[in-house]
Short mmCIF file of C-alpha atoms in Angstrom, two decimals:
data_model
loop_
_atom_site.label_atom_id
_atom_site.label_comp_id
_atom_site.label_asym_id
_atom_site.label_seq_id
_atom_site.Cartn_x
_atom_site.Cartn_y
_atom_site.Cartn_z
CA MET A 21 0.02 0.01 -0.01
CA LYS A 22 2.71 2.35 1.03
CA LEU A 23 4.73 1.32 -2.03
CA TYR A 24 1.69 1.96 -4.24
CA ALA A 25 1.36 5.51 -2.90
CA LEU A 26 4.99 6.15 -3.37
CA LEU A 27 4.82 4.88 -6.93
CA LEU A 28 1.83 7.06 -7.64
CA SER A 29 3.46 10.21 -6.31
CA VAL A 30 6.64 9.53 -8.22
CA THR A 31 4.61 9.01 -11.42
CA ALA A 32 2.60 12.19 -10.68
CA LEU A 33 5.82 14.14 -10.12
CA PHE A 34 7.28 12.78 -13.36
CA PHE A 35 4.24 13.72 -15.33
CA SER A 36 3.91 17.20 -13.85
CA TYR A 37 7.61 17.78 -14.53
CA SER A 38 7.45 16.60 -18.14
CA VAL A 39 4.22 18.53 -18.87
CA PHE A 40 5.84 21.66 -17.36
CA ALA A 41 9.00 21.16 -19.44
CA ALA A 42 7.06 20.62 -22.56
CA ALA A 43 4.76 23.64 -22.00
CA ALA A 44 7.54 26.21 -21.82
CA PRO A 45 9.02 25.84 -25.32
CA ALA A 46 5.46 25.81 -26.69
CA ASP A 47 4.73 29.13 -25.01
CA GLY A 48 7.98 30.45 -26.32
CA GLU A 49 7.03 29.31 -29.81
CA LYS A 50 3.72 31.22 -29.56
CA LEU A 51 5.54 34.36 -28.44
CA PHE A 52 8.09 33.84 -31.27
CA ASN A 53 5.28 33.91 -33.81
CA SER A 54 3.21 36.66 -32.16
CA ASN A 55 6.29 38.92 -32.11
CA GLY A 56 6.75 38.54 -35.82
CA CYS A 57 10.11 36.74 -35.52
CA GLN A 58 8.98 34.12 -38.02
CA SER A 59 8.84 36.76 -40.78
CA CYS A 60 12.64 36.88 -40.82
CA HIS A 61 13.78 33.64 -39.23
CA TYR A 62 12.66 30.09 -40.14
CA THR A 63 12.71 27.51 -37.35
CA ALA A 64 11.98 24.24 -39.09
CA GLY A 65 14.96 22.31 -40.55
CA PRO A 66 16.51 20.99 -42.65
CA ALA A 67 18.21 23.88 -44.51
CA LYS A 68 16.03 25.28 -47.27
CA GLU A 69 18.53 27.31 -49.27
CA LYS A 70 19.50 25.66 -52.63
CA THR A 71 20.72 28.65 -54.64
CA ILE A 72 22.48 31.98 -54.06
CA ALA A 73 19.12 33.66 -54.75
CA ASP A 74 17.51 31.63 -51.93
CA GLN A 75 20.15 32.84 -49.43
CA LEU A 76 19.89 36.47 -50.65
CA ALA A 77 16.06 36.46 -50.31
CA LYS A 78 16.33 35.81 -46.55
CA LYS A 79 15.82 38.70 -44.15
CA GLY A 80 17.55 37.10 -41.26
CA PRO A 81 19.61 33.98 -40.24
CA GLU A 82 17.91 30.63 -39.98
CA LEU A 83 17.26 29.49 -36.40
CA TRP A 84 16.31 25.87 -36.84
CA TYR A 85 19.49 24.66 -35.09
CA ALA A 86 19.65 27.58 -32.61
CA GLY A 87 19.71 25.21 -29.63
CA SER A 88 22.89 23.59 -30.88
CA LYS A 89 24.53 26.81 -31.98
CA PHE A 90 24.10 29.21 -29.08
CA GLN A 91 24.76 29.27 -25.37
CA ALA A 92 21.48 29.82 -23.45
CA PRO A 93 22.66 32.64 -21.16
CA TRP A 94 24.04 34.58 -24.10
CA LEU A 95 20.84 34.10 -26.11
CA THR A 96 18.55 35.24 -23.28
CA ALA A 97 20.65 38.36 -22.72
CA TRP A 98 21.05 39.17 -26.43
CA LEU A 99 17.27 39.07 -27.09
CA GLN A 100 16.93 41.80 -24.52
CA ASP A 101 19.84 43.85 -25.66
CA PRO A 102 20.70 42.84 -29.23
CA GLN A 103 24.17 44.20 -30.18
CA PRO A 104 25.30 43.74 -33.82
CA ILE A 105 26.87 40.42 -34.57
CA ARG A 106 27.56 40.93 -38.29
CA PRO A 107 29.50 44.12 -38.97
CA LEU A 108 27.45 44.54 -42.15
CA ALA A 109 23.61 44.49 -42.70
CA TYR A 110 22.36 41.03 -43.45
CA ASN A 111 23.18 39.91 -47.04
CA SER A 112 24.79 43.26 -47.81
CA LEU A 113 28.45 43.97 -48.72
CA VAL A 114 27.88 47.74 -48.57
CA ASP A 115 25.58 48.85 -45.70
CA LYS A 116 26.69 48.80 -42.04
CA ASN A 117 24.60 46.71 -39.69
CA PRO A 118 21.86 49.21 -38.65
CA GLY A 119 21.82 47.65 -35.15
CA ASN A 120 18.03 47.94 -35.00
CA HIS A 121 17.10 44.32 -34.05
CA SER A 122 13.80 44.00 -32.20
CA LYS A 123 14.25 43.96 -28.40
CA LEU A 124 12.31 41.80 -25.99
CA ALA A 125 11.33 42.27 -22.34
CA ALA A 126 13.02 39.88 -19.92
CA ALA A 127 10.02 37.49 -19.43
CA ASP A 128 9.42 37.08 -23.21
CA ALA A 129 13.19 36.77 -23.91
CA SER A 130 13.59 33.87 -21.54
CA GLN A 131 10.56 32.01 -22.93
CA ILE A 132 11.64 32.56 -26.50
CA ALA A 133 15.16 31.54 -25.63
CA GLU A 134 13.78 28.34 -24.11
CA PHE A 135 11.96 27.61 -27.34
CA LEU A 136 15.01 28.39 -29.51
CA MET A 137 17.28 26.23 -27.27
CA SER A 138 14.88 23.35 -27.86
CA LEU A 139 15.67 23.48 -31.58
CA THR A 140 18.69 21.23 -31.90
CA SER A 141 20.47 19.29 -34.66
CA ALA A 142 21.47 15.62 -34.36
CA ASP A 143 24.62 16.47 -36.39
CA VAL A 144 26.30 18.19 -33.40
CA GLU A 145 28.17 15.73 -31.25
CA ALA A 146 28.50 16.94 -27.63
CA GLY A 147 31.79 17.12 -25.70
CA VAL A 148 34.18 17.02 -28.60
CA ILE A 149 35.62 20.56 -28.49
CA LYS A 150 37.12 22.27 -25.47
CA PRO A 151 37.70 25.99 -25.95
CA LYS A 152 41.49 26.47 -25.90
CA LYS A 153 44.05 28.89 -27.07
CA ASN A 154 46.35 26.62 -29.07
CA PRO A 155 49.24 27.37 -31.47
CA LYS A 156 47.94 25.07 -34.22
CA GLY A 157 44.52 26.67 -34.24
CA ARG A 158 46.11 30.12 -34.26
CA LEU A 159 48.36 29.18 -37.21
CA ILE A 160 45.38 27.99 -39.23
CA PHE A 161 43.21 30.99 -38.36
CA ASN A 162 45.81 33.64 -39.03
CA LYS A 163 48.34 32.20 -41.47
CA LYS A 164 47.35 28.99 -43.25
CA MET A 165 43.75 29.92 -43.91
CA PRO A 166 42.01 33.25 -44.62
CA CYS A 167 39.61 33.06 -41.63
CA GLY A 168 40.77 36.45 -40.29
CA GLY A 169 40.27 37.96 -43.78
CA CYS A 170 36.43 37.73 -43.34
CA HIS A 171 35.93 37.64 -39.57
CA GLN A 172 36.58 40.01 -36.73
CA TYR A 173 38.60 38.48 -33.86
CA PRO A 174 40.29 39.80 -30.76
CA GLY A 175 43.85 41.03 -31.30
CA ARG A 176 46.45 42.10 -28.78
CA LYS A 177 45.41 44.61 -26.09
CA GLY A 178 41.71 44.39 -27.00
CA LYS A 179 42.22 45.62 -30.54
CA ILE A 180 39.54 44.37 -32.96
CA MET A 181 41.19 42.83 -35.98
CA GLY A 182 39.96 41.21 -39.16
CA GLY A 183 37.55 41.41 -42.01
CA MET A 184 33.87 42.43 -42.35
CA SER A 185 31.94 40.00 -44.50
CA GLY A 186 31.45 37.20 -41.92
CA PRO A 187 29.80 37.32 -38.51
CA SER A 188 32.11 38.74 -35.93
CA LEU A 189 33.82 36.03 -33.89
CA LEU A 190 34.44 38.35 -30.96
CA HIS A 191 32.80 36.84 -27.84
CA ALA A 192 32.43 33.42 -29.53
CA LYS A 193 33.38 32.10 -26.10
CA GLN A 194 30.07 33.44 -24.67
CA ARG A 195 27.94 33.13 -27.81
CA LEU A 196 28.68 29.85 -29.58
CA ASN A 197 28.61 26.21 -28.62
CA PRO A 198 32.18 24.92 -29.24
CA ASP A 199 30.90 21.62 -30.58
CA TRP A 200 28.62 23.43 -33.05
CA ILE A 201 31.65 25.35 -34.48
CA TYR A 202 33.29 22.03 -35.26
CA ALA A 203 30.09 20.50 -36.66
CA TYR A 204 29.59 23.65 -38.80
CA MET A 205 33.02 23.10 -40.39
CA LEU A 206 32.66 19.37 -40.66
CA ASN A 207 29.15 19.27 -42.17
CA PRO A 208 28.92 22.48 -44.23
CA LYS A 209 25.97 21.30 -46.26
CA THR A 210 23.86 20.53 -43.19
CA PHE A 211 23.88 23.97 -41.64
CA LYS A 212 24.60 26.39 -44.49
CA PRO A 213 24.60 24.83 -47.93
CA ILE A 214 24.92 28.20 -49.55
CA LYS A 215 27.23 30.75 -47.93
CA MET A 216 29.93 33.20 -48.70
CA MET A 217 32.38 31.30 -46.55
CA PRO A 218 34.41 28.63 -48.38
CA VAL A 219 33.84 24.92 -47.55
CA PHE A 220 36.92 23.76 -45.58
CA ALA A 221 35.83 20.16 -45.10
CA GLY A 222 38.16 18.14 -47.36
CA ILE A 223 40.69 20.90 -47.31
CA LEU A 224 41.49 20.99 -43.62
CA SER A 225 41.86 17.60 -41.87
CA GLU A 226 39.38 16.81 -39.08
CA LYS A 227 42.24 17.35 -36.60
CA ASP A 228 42.90 20.83 -38.01
CA MET A 229 39.21 21.63 -37.95
CA LYS A 230 39.13 20.63 -34.24
CA SER A 231 42.14 22.80 -33.47
CA VAL A 232 40.78 25.85 -35.21
CA SER A 233 37.33 25.26 -33.63
CA ALA A 234 38.86 25.14 -30.13
CA TYR A 235 40.80 28.33 -30.95
CA VAL A 236 37.74 30.24 -32.17
CA ALA A 237 35.56 28.99 -29.25
CA ASN A 238 38.05 30.73 -26.96
CA PHE A 239 37.67 34.22 -28.51
CA ASP A 240 36.57 36.64 -25.82
CA MET B 16 7.50 52.59 -91.51
CA PHE B 17 7.90 53.83 -87.96
CA LYS B 18 6.44 50.62 -86.66
CA SER B 19 8.79 48.29 -88.61
CA ARG B 20 11.81 50.36 -87.59
CA PHE B 21 10.71 50.08 -83.99
CA ILE B 22 10.33 46.32 -84.28
CA SER B 23 13.73 45.93 -85.93
CA ILE B 24 15.31 47.97 -83.11
CA LEU B 25 13.56 45.78 -80.61
CA LEU B 26 14.76 42.64 -82.43
CA VAL B 27 18.35 43.84 -82.54
CA PHE B 28 18.18 44.74 -78.91
CA PHE B 29 16.72 41.37 -78.01
CA PHE B 30 19.29 39.36 -79.97
CA SER B 31 22.31 41.32 -78.95
CA THR B 32 21.62 41.26 -75.26
CA SER B 33 19.46 38.34 -74.15
CA PRO B 34 21.66 35.26 -74.81
CA SER B 35 24.78 36.66 -73.14
CA PHE B 36 22.66 38.08 -70.32
CA ALA B 37 21.27 34.76 -69.43
CA ALA B 38 24.66 33.08 -69.43
CA SER B 39 26.72 35.70 -67.65
CA ASP B 40 24.15 36.76 -65.13
CA SER B 41 24.58 33.73 -62.91
CA THR B 42 28.37 33.84 -63.26
CA LYS B 43 28.13 37.48 -62.22
CA GLN B 44 26.05 36.42 -59.22
CA VAL B 45 28.61 33.76 -58.24
CA PHE B 46 31.33 36.43 -58.53
CA LYS B 47 29.38 38.92 -56.42
CA PHE B 48 28.54 36.36 -53.80
CA TYR B 49 31.92 34.71 -53.26
CA CYS B 50 34.61 36.98 -54.73
CA ALA B 51 33.32 40.57 -54.39
CA GLN B 52 33.78 40.51 -50.59
CA CYS B 53 37.57 40.80 -51.16
CA HIS B 54 38.00 41.64 -54.85
CA GLY B 55 35.26 44.29 -54.91
CA ASP B 56 31.90 44.50 -56.74
CA THR B 57 33.60 45.45 -60.00
CA GLY B 58 36.72 43.41 -59.43
CA THR B 59 39.09 46.27 -58.75
CA GLY B 60 40.42 44.71 -55.51
CA ASP B 61 38.66 46.99 -53.11
CA GLY B 62 36.23 44.60 -51.34
CA VAL B 63 34.71 45.33 -47.95
CA ASN B 64 37.21 42.96 -46.26
CA VAL B 65 40.18 44.99 -47.36
CA THR B 66 40.74 46.90 -44.09
CA GLU B 67 44.03 48.12 -42.71
CA ASP B 68 44.71 44.62 -41.27
CA PHE B 69 44.41 42.97 -44.69
CA ALA B 70 48.00 42.07 -45.38
CA THR B 71 47.96 41.44 -49.13
CA GLU B 72 45.90 43.39 -51.62
CA PRO B 73 43.46 41.17 -53.59
CA ARG B 74 44.23 41.07 -57.26
CA ASN B 75 42.70 43.93 -59.33
CA PHE B 76 40.92 41.94 -62.04
CA THR B 77 40.59 45.02 -64.31
CA SER B 78 44.38 45.26 -64.62
CA GLY B 79 45.28 43.73 -67.99
CA LYS B 80 48.92 44.08 -67.06
CA GLU B 81 48.61 41.80 -64.00
CA MET B 82 46.01 39.44 -65.32
CA SER B 83 47.74 38.81 -68.63
CA LYS B 84 50.65 37.29 -66.71
CA LEU B 85 48.35 34.39 -65.67
CA SER B 86 47.23 31.60 -67.99
CA ASP B 87 43.62 30.39 -67.78
CA ALA B 88 44.94 27.31 -66.04
CA ASP B 89 46.82 29.41 -63.51
CA ILE B 90 43.68 31.31 -62.69
CA LYS B 91 41.56 28.17 -62.35
CA ASN B 92 44.18 26.50 -60.10
CA VAL B 93 44.41 29.47 -57.71
CA ILE B 94 40.62 29.69 -57.58
CA MET B 95 40.30 25.97 -56.68
CA ASP B 96 43.38 25.51 -54.48
CA GLY B 97 43.94 28.94 -53.00
CA GLY B 98 46.81 31.40 -52.86
CA PRO B 99 49.49 29.15 -51.29
CA SER B 100 49.11 26.71 -54.15
CA ALA B 101 50.65 29.37 -56.43
CA SER B 102 52.98 30.72 -53.75
CA LYS B 103 50.59 33.57 -53.12
CA SER B 104 48.92 34.86 -50.00
CA ALA B 105 46.74 32.51 -47.93
CA LEU B 106 44.19 35.32 -47.78
CA MET B 107 43.13 34.06 -51.24
CA PRO B 108 40.86 31.12 -50.14
CA PRO B 109 40.69 27.65 -51.77
CA TRP B 110 37.25 27.32 -53.39
CA GLY B 111 37.67 23.75 -54.68
CA LYS B 112 35.08 22.30 -52.31
CA THR B 113 32.63 25.17 -52.73
CA LEU B 114 32.50 25.77 -56.51
CA THR B 115 31.81 23.24 -59.20
CA ASP B 116 34.43 22.74 -61.92
CA ALA B 117 32.01 24.44 -64.41
CA GLN B 118 31.54 27.46 -62.12
CA ALA B 119 35.34 27.82 -61.94
CA ASP B 120 35.63 27.74 -65.74
CA GLU B 121 32.89 30.37 -65.99
CA LEU B 122 34.69 32.56 -63.43
CA VAL B 123 37.92 32.34 -65.46
CA ALA B 124 36.02 33.60 -68.53
CA TYR B 125 34.37 36.31 -66.44
CA LEU B 126 37.75 37.47 -65.14
CA ARG B 127 39.01 37.62 -68.82
CA GLU B 128 36.03 39.86 -69.57
CA LEU B 129 36.98 42.13 -66.61
CA CYS B 130 40.63 42.45 -67.65
CA ASN B 131 39.82 42.47 -71.33
CA CYS B 132 42.99 40.50 -71.77
CA LYS B 133 44.28 37.10 -72.86
CA GLY B 134 46.35 34.87 -70.72
CA ALA B 135 49.95 33.87 -70.90
CA GLU B 136 50.61 30.42 -72.36
#
């Protein structure tokens, strides 16, 4: 009898927990749509872009793997105070990023962040990349490959170095999931079949891609 | 009289422009998407990435003097395998896993249009 009651309460606890956990992303999804986010960001994978024109028609980055790409605390904070990530306006090589992304109140931001963090990709293996300043990664990023030609990165004494056409990699340490960086390089077709960044898979070895991912994941 | 002249102008316009438009438009788009970020929208080497930190100036494709030093095969190789494959700067990326072979050939032809030059043998 006692055992039965115990079982019942454990089951009840389990159900209330799972219902609660399932309800939150659903609320976040409603808020995502009611705030008009869907008009610029798609959230259902797989990647839809097949041509350059498809990519250029988009008004904002795809978010269908946001939960694998971002770190939750960064995402929640950014939605409340969105600072430019790309130096240039989306899909432009001319205009500066206007820095006018819609802002959310704290409560909405955390619910939407919870929804976005539930959107994950099976192609990101967890626990592979540890952020680390390493000489090999540095050599690839700055000398062997043109990464710094298109991406901003932290130089000495807080100086911002690098190119403009890619998203800034400053604060990658807070913003990006290290394992996603590696997965992004390893499976270019999965996440961004059409992009201005060259495909490095097949050019860099997996070991080199790991080193450079760990190096980028450490950018403050 | 007026009408037939108008039609013949239209016809000339149509035939002189449409076939080459269709063919070069997509190559132009490929160029603008992948190459213009460093080489500039019109290929003069002044893309948005060329900031004070950018160590080596991207090739100016409108310079017949520079571009005529390269054969078509040289150009295709450097596009596919990157600067270091031709002892040039690593800031010139390898595009071999991004572009198709046909796209690279079309880009070579497009760069020849920009320089209005022929290649070395």
